[in-house]
mmCIF file of C-alpha atoms in Angstrom:
data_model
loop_
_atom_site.group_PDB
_atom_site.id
_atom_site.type_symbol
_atom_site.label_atom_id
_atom_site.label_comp_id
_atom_site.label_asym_id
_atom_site.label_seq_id
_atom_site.Cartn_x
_atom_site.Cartn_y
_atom_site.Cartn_z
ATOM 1 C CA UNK A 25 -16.885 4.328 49.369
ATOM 2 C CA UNK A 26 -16.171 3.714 52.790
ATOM 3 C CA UNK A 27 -12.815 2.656 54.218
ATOM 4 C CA UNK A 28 -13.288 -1.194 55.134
ATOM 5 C CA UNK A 29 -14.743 -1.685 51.560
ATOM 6 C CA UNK A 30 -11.621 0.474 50.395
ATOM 7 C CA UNK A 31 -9.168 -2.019 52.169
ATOM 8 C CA UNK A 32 -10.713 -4.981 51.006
ATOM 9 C CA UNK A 33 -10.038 -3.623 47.279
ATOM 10 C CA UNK A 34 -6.557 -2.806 48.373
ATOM 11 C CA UNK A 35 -5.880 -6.261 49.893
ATOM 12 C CA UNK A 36 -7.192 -7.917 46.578
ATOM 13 C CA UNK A 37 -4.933 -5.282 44.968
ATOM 14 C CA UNK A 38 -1.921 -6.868 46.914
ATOM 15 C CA UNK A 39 -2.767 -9.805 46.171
ATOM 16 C CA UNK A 40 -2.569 -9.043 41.909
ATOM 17 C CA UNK A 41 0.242 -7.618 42.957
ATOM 18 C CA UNK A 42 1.736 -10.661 44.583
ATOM 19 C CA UNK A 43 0.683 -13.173 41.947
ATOM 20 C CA UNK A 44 1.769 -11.439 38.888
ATOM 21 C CA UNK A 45 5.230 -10.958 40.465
ATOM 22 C CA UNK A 46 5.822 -13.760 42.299
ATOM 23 C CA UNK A 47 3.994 -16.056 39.930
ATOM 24 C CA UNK A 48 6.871 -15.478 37.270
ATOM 25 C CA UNK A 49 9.416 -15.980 40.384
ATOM 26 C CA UNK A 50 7.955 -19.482 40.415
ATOM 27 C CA UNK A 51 7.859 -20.305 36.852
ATOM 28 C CA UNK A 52 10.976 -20.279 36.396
ATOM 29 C CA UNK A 53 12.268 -21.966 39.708
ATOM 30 C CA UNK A 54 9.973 -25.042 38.249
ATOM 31 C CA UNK A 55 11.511 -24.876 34.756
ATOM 32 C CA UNK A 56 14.554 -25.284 36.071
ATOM 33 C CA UNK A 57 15.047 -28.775 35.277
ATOM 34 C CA UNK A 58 13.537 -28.906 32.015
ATOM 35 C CA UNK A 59 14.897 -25.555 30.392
ATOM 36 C CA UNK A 60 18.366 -26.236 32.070
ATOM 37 C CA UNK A 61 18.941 -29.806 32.399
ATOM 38 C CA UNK A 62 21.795 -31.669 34.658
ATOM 39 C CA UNK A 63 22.967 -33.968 31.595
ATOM 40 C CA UNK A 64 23.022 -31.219 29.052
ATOM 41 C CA UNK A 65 26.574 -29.862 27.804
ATOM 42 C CA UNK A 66 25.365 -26.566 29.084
ATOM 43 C CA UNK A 67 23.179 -27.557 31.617
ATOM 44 C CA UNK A 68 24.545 -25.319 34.488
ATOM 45 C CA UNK A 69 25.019 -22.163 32.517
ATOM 46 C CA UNK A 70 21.392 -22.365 31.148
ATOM 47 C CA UNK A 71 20.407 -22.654 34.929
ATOM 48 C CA UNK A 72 21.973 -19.618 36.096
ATOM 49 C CA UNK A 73 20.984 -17.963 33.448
ATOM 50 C CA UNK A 74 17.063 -18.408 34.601
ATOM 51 C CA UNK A 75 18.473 -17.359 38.399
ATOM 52 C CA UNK A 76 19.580 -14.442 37.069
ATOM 53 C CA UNK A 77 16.701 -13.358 35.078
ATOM 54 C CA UNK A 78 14.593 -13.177 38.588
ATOM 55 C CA UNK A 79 17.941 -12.550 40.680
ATOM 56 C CA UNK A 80 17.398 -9.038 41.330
ATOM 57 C CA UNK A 81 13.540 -9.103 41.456
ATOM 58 C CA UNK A 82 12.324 -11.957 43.377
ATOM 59 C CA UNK A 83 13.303 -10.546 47.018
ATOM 60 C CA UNK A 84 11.593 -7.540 46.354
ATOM 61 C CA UNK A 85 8.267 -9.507 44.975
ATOM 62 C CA UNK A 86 7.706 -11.080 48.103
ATOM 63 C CA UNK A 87 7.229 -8.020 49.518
ATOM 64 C CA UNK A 88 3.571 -7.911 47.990
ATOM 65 C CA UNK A 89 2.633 -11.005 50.274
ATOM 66 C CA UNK A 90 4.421 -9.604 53.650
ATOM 67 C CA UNK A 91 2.331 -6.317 53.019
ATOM 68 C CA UNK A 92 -1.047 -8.001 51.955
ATOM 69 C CA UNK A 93 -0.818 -10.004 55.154
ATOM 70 C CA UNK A 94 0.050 -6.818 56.854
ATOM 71 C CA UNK A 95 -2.354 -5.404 55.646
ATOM 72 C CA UNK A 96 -5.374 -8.114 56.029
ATOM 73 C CA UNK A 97 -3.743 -8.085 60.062
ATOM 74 C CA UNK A 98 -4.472 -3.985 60.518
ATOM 75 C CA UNK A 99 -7.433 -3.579 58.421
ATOM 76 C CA UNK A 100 -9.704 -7.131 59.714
ATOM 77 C CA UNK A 101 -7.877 -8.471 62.530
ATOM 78 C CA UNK A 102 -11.321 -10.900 62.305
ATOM 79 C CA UNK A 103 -10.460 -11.745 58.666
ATOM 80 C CA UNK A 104 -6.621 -12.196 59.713
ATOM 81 C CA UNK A 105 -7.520 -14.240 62.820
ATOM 82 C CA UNK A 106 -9.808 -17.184 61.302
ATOM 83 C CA UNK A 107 -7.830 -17.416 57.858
ATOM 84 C CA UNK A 108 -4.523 -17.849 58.992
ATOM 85 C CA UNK A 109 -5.783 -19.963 62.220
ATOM 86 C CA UNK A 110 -7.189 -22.556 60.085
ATOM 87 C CA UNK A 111 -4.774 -22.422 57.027
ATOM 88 C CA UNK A 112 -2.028 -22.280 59.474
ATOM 89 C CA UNK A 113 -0.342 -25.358 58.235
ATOM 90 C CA UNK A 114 -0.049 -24.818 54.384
ATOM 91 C CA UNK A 115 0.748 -20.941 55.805
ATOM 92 C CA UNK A 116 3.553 -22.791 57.671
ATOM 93 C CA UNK A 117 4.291 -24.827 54.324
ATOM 94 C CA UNK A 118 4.146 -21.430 52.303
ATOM 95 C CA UNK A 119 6.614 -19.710 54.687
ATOM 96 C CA UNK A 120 9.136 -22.946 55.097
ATOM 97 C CA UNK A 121 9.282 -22.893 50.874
ATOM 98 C CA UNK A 122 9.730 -19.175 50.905
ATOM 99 C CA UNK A 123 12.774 -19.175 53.471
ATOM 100 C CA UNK A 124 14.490 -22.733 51.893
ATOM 101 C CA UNK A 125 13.863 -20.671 48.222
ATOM 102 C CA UNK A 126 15.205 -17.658 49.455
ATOM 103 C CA UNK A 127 18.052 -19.345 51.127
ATOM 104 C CA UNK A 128 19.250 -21.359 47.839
ATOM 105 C CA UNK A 129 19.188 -18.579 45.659
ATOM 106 C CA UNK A 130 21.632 -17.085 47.935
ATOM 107 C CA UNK A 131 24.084 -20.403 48.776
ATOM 108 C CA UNK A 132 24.273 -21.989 45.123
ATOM 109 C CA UNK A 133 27.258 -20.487 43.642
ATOM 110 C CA UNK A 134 29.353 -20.368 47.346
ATOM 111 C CA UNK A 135 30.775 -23.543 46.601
ATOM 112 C CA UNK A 136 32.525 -24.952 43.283
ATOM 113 C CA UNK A 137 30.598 -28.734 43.176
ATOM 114 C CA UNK A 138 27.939 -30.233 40.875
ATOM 115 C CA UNK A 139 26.734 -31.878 43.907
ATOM 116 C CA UNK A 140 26.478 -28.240 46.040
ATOM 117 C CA UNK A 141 24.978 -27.030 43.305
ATOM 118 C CA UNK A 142 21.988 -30.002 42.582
ATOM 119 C CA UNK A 143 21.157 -29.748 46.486
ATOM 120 C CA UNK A 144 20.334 -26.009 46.148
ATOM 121 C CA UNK A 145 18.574 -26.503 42.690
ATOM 122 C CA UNK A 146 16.639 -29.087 44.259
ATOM 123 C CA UNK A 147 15.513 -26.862 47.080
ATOM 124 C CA UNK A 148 14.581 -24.114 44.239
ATOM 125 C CA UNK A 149 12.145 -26.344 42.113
ATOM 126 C CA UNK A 150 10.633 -27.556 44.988
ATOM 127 C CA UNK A 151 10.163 -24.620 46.930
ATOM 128 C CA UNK A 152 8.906 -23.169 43.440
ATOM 129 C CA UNK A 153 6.094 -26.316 43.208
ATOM 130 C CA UNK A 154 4.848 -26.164 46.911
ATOM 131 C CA UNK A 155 4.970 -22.045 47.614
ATOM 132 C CA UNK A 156 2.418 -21.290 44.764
ATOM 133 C CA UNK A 157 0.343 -24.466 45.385
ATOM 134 C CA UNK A 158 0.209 -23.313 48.739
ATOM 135 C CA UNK A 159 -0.702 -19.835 48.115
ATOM 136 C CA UNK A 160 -3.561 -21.020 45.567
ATOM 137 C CA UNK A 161 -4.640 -23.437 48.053
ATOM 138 C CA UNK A 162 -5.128 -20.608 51.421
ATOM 139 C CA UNK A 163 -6.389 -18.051 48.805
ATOM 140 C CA UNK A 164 -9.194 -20.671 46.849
ATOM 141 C CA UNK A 165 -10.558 -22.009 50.616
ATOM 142 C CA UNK A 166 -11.152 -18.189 51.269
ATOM 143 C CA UNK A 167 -12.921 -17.498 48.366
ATOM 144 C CA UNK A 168 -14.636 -20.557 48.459
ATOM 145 C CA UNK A 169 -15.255 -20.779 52.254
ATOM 146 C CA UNK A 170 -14.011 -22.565 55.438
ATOM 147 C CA UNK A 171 -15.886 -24.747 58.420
ATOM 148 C CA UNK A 172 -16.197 -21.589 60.471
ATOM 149 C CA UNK A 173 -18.431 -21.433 63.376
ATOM 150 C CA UNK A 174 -20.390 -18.572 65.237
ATOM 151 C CA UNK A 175 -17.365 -17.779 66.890
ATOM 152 C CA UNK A 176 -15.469 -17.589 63.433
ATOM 153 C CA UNK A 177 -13.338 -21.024 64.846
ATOM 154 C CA UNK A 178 -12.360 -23.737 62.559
ATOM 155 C CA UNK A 179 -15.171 -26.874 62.948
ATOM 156 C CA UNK A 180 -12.873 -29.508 62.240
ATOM 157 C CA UNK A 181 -9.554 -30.976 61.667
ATOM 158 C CA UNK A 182 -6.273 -29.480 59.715
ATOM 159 C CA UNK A 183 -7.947 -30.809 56.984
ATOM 160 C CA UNK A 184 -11.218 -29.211 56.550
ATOM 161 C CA UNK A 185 -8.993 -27.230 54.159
ATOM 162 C CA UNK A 186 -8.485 -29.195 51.459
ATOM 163 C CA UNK A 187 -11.790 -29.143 49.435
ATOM 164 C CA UNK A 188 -11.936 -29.537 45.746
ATOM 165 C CA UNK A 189 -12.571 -25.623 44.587
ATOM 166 C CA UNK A 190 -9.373 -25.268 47.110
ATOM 167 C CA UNK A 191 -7.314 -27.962 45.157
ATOM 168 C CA UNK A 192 -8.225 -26.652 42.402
ATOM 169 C CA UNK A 193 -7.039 -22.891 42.777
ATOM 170 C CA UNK A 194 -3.905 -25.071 43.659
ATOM 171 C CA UNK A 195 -3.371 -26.260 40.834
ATOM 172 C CA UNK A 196 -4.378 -23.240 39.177
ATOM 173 C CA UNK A 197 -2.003 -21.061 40.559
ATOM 174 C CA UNK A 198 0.753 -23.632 40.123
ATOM 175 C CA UNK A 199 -0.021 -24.006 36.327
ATOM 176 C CA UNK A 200 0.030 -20.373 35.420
ATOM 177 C CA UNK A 201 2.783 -19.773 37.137
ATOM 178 C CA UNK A 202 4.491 -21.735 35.037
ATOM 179 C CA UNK A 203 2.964 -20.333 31.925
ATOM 180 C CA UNK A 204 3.944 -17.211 33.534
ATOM 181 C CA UNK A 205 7.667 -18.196 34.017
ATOM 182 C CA UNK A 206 7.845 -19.159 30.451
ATOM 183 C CA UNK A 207 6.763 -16.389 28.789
ATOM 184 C CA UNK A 208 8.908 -14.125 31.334
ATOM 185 C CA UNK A 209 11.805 -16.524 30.263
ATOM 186 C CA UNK A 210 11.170 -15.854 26.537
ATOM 187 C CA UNK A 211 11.225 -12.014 27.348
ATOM 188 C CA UNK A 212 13.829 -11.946 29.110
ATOM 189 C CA UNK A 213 16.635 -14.351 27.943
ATOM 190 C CA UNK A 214 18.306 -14.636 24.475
ATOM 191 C CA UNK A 215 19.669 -17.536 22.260
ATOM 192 C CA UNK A 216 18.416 -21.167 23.289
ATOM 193 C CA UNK A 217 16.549 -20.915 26.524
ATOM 194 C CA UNK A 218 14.206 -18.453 24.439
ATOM 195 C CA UNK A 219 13.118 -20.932 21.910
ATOM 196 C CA UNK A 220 12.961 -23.632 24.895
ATOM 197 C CA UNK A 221 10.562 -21.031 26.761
ATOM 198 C CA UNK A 222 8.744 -19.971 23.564
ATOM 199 C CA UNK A 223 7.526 -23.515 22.639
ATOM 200 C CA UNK A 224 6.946 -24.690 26.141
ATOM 201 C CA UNK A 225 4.821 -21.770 26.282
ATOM 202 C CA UNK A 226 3.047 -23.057 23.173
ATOM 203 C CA UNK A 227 2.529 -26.290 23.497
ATOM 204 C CA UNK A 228 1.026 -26.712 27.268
ATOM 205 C CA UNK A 229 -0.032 -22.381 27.367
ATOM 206 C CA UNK A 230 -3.878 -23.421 26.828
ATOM 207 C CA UNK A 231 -3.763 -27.010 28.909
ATOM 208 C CA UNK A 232 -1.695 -24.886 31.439
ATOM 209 C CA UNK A 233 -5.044 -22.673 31.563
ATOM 210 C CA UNK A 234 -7.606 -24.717 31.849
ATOM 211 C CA UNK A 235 -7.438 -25.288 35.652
ATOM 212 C CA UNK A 236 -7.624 -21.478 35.938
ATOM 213 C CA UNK A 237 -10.652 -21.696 33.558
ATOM 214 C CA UNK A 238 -12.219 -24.527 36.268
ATOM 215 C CA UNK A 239 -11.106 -21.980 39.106
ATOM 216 C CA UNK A 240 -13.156 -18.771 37.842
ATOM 217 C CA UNK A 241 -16.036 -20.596 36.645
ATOM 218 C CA UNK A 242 -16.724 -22.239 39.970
ATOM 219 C CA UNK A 243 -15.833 -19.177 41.508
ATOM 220 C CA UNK A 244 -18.418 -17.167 39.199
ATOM 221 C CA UNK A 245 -21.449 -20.385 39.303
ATOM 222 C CA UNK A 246 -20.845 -20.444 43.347
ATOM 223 C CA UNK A 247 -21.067 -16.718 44.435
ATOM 224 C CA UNK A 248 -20.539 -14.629 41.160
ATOM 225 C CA UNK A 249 -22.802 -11.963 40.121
ATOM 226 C CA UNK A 250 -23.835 -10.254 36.664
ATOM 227 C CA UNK A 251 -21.455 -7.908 36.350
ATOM 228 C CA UNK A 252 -18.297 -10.375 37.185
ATOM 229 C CA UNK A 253 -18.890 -11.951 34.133
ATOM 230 C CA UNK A 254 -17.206 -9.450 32.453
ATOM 231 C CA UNK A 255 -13.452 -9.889 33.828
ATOM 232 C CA UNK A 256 -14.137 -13.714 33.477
ATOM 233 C CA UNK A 257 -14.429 -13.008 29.999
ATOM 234 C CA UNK A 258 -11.484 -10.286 29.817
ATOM 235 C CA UNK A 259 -9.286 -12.668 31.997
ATOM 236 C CA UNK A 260 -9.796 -15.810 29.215
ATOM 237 C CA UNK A 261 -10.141 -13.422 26.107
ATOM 238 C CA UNK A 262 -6.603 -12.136 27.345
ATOM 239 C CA UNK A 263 -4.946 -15.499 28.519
ATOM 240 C CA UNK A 264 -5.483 -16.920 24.947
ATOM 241 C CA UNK A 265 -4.440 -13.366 23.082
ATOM 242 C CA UNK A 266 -1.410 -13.954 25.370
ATOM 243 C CA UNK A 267 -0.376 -17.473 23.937
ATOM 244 C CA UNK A 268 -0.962 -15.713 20.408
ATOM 245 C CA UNK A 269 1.578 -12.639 20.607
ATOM 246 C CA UNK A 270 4.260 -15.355 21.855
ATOM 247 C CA UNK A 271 3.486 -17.207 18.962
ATOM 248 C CA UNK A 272 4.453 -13.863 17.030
ATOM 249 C CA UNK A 273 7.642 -13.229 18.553
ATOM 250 C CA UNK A 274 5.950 -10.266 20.836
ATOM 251 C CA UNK A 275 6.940 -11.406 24.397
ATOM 252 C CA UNK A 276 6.567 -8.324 25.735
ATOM 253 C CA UNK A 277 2.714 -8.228 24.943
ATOM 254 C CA UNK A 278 2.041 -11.198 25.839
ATOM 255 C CA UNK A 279 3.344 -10.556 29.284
ATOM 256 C CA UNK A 280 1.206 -7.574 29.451
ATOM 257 C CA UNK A 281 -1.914 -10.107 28.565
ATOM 258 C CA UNK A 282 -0.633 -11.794 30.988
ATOM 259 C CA UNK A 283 -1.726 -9.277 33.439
ATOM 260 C CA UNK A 284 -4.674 -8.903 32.072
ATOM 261 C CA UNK A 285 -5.554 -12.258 32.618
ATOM 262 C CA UNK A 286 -4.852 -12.341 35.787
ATOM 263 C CA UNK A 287 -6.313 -9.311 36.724
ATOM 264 C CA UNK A 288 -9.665 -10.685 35.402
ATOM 265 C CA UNK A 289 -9.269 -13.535 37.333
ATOM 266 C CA UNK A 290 -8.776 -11.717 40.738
ATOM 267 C CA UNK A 291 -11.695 -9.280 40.552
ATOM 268 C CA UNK A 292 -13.751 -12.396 39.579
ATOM 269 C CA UNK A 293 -12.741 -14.085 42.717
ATOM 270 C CA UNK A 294 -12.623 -11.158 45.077
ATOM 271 C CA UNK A 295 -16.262 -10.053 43.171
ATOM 272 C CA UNK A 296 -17.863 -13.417 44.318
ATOM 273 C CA UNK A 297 -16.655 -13.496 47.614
ATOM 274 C CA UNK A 298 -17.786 -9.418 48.251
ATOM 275 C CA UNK A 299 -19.646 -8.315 50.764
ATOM 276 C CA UNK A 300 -18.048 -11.292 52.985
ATOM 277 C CA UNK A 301 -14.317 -11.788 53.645
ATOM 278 C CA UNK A 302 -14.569 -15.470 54.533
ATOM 279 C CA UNK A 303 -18.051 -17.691 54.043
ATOM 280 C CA UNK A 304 -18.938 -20.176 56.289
ATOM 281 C CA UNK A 305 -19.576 -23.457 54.849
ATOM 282 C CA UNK A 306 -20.866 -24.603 57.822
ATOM 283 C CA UNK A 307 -23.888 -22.549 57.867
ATOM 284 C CA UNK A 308 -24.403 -19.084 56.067
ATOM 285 C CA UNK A 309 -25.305 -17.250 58.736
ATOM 286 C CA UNK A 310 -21.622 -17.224 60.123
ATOM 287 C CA UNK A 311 -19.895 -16.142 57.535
ATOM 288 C CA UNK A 312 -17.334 -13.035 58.175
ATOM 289 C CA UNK A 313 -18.470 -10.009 56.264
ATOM 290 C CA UNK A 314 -16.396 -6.761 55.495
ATOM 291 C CA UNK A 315 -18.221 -4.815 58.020
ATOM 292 C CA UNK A 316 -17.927 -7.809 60.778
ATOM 293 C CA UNK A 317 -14.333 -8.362 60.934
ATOM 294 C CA UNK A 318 -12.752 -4.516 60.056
ATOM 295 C CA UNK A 319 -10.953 -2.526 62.098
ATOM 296 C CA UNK A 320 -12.222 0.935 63.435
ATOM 297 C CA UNK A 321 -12.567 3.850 61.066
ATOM 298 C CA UNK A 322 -9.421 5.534 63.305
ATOM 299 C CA UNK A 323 -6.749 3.082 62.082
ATOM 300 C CA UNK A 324 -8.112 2.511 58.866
ATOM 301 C CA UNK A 325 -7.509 6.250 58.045
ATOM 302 C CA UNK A 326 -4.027 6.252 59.621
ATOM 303 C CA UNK A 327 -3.558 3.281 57.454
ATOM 304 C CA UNK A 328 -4.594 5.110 54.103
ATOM 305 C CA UNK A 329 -2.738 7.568 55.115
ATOM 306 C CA UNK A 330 0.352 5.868 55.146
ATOM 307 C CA UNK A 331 -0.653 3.953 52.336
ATOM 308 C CA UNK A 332 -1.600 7.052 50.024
ATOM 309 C CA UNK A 333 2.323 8.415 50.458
ATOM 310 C CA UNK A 334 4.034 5.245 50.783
ATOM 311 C CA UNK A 335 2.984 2.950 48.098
ATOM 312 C CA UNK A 336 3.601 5.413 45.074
ATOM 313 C CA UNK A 337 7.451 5.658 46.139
ATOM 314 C CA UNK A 338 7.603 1.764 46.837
ATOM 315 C CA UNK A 339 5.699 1.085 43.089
ATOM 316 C CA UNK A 340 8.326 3.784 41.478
ATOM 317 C CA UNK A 341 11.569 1.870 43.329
ATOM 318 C CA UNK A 342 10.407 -1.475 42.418
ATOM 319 C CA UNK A 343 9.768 -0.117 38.627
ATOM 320 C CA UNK A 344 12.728 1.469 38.089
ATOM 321 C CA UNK A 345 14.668 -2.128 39.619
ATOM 322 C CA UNK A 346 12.671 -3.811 36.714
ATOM 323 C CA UNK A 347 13.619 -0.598 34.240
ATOM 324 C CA UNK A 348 17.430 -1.033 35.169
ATOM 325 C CA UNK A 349 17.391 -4.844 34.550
ATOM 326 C CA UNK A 350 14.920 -4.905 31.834
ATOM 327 C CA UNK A 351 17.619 -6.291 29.004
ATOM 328 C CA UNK A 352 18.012 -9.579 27.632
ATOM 329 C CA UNK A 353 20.385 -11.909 29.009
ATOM 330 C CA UNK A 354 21.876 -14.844 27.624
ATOM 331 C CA UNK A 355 24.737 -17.265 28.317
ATOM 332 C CA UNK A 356 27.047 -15.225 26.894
ATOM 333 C CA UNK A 357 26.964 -12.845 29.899
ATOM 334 C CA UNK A 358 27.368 -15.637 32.044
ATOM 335 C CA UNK A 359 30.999 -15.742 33.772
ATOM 336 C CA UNK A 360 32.999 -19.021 34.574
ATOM 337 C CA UNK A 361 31.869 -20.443 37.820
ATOM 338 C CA UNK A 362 34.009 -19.376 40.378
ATOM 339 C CA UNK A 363 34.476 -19.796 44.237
ATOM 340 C CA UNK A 364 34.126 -17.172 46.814
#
């Protein structure tokens, strides 16, 4: 194997990363509302609760994105410079949701008022609807192609974009993170806000998956090959398995399906779009292929390099975070709310 095709398997290895982490991250940011009502009794205790559950994870999963972007930047600066110069708007969206999430997490509890605390809450659900929608959106239109010309330059407006396989992985990654969210609330939490997650998870687990269904199969029918069949299977098999074990009380396997899934899903995408990193759907002939847009084979084995001894002791820190708070929480272990 040679090094660009190596990087383009790590980048859709970052990406995995990203999504499985992250997509839990946003899950529960959008259940906010439902699992932890304002008008409920116990509406504010059920909503820190969720915070906590991601509070000592989520800054850490966003890493996966920063280095995948990193990553796509040293490896294909040609890849990097036509992607993110015509998705630079929902990029923009993606990073404004990420900051104003980031930043709420932090500022809720500073100040003892329901109405500081519904601003930030607000700024959490709908950082937690717009960041993954934009993610699925600038990750589908790669897969699925962009207006690129000769040059590898946008033909077009801001909009060019938007394109119904790219709506689609939207929506896709929007609705299983939220599936995602659920079943991480249902592992993670005790009392109440587990049975809330468990039959959310439930009820809307299989409509929650069908837009991921759409997603690989036009994904497999537009550029898939024989052998990508088989995660497309594995990923649905898996999903479905998933909703089962939750059914049976076994959160933790279903969050392991979970995985699963989703790993099926990626190496279908990332399989249809190999050898090319972006297609052109304005002719063929210009699309950007692995070879086209990678860097030389100098940096690229400086990069491995680095990689080889620096993302085993990143993957053991960030496991033994998840080890330390792997526990149950409830609302029990929730202190009164207090001011700084």
């Amino acid at each position: 194997m040679d090094l660009p095709t190596l990087w383009f398997l790590v980048i859709a290895l970052l990406w995995l990363g990203y999504l499985f982490l992250e997509g839990f991250d946003f899950g529960v940011g959008m259940l906010l509302p439902i699992f932890g009502p304002r008008r409920s009794e116990h509406g504010n205790t059920d909503r820190r609760v969720m915070i906590n559950t991601i509070g000592p994870v989520w800054d850490g999963n966003e890493v996966w994105l920063i280095v995948a972007g990193g990553a796509t930047f040293a490896a294909f600066p040609g890849w990097y410079a036509s992607l993110f110069s015509t998705a630079y708007l929902p990029l923009l969206l993606l990073l404004l949701a990420l900051i104003g999430r980031g930043v709420a997490f932090e500022y809720r509890g500073k100040v003892d008022t329901d109405r500081w605390r519904r601003t930030w809450d607000t700024v959490i659900v709908l950082a937690s609807w717009i960041a993954p929608a934009m993610v699925g959106l600038v990750l589908s239109a790669n897969v699925f192609g962009l207006p690129l010309d000769a040059n590898g330059d946008r033909v077009g407006g801001w909009w060019t974009i938007f394109t119904l396989p790219s709506v689609v992985g939207a929506i896709a990654v929007v609705t299983f993170s939220m599936l995602h969210g659920a079943v991480f609330l249902a592992l993670k939490t005790e009392g109440e806000i587990r049975l809330r997650a468990r039959r959310f998870a439930l009820r809307a687990g299989v409509p929650l998956l069908l837009p991921v269904v759409a997603l690989v199969l036009l994904a497999q029918f537009r550029g898939g090959s024989a052998w990508t069949w088989i995660p497309l299977v594995i990923a649905l098999v898996a999903g479905l398995l998933g909703i089962a074990r939750v059914a049976a009380d076994r959160e933790g396997q279903a969050f392991f399906l979970q995985a699963v899934a989703l790993t099926g899903v990626v190496v279908t995408l990332f399989g249809a779009l190999w050898p090319n990193v972006i297609p052109s759907t304005v002719d063929p002939a210009f699309s950007l292929s692995i070879e086209d847009t990678a860097a030389s084979d100098y940096p690229l084995m400086i990069m491995t390099w680095v990689a080889a001894f620096g993302t085993p002791a990143v993957m053991v820190y960030q496991g033994w975070t998840y080890w330390v708070f792997r526990k149950r929480i409830g609302t029990g272990h929730i202190p009164p709310v207090h001011a700084p």
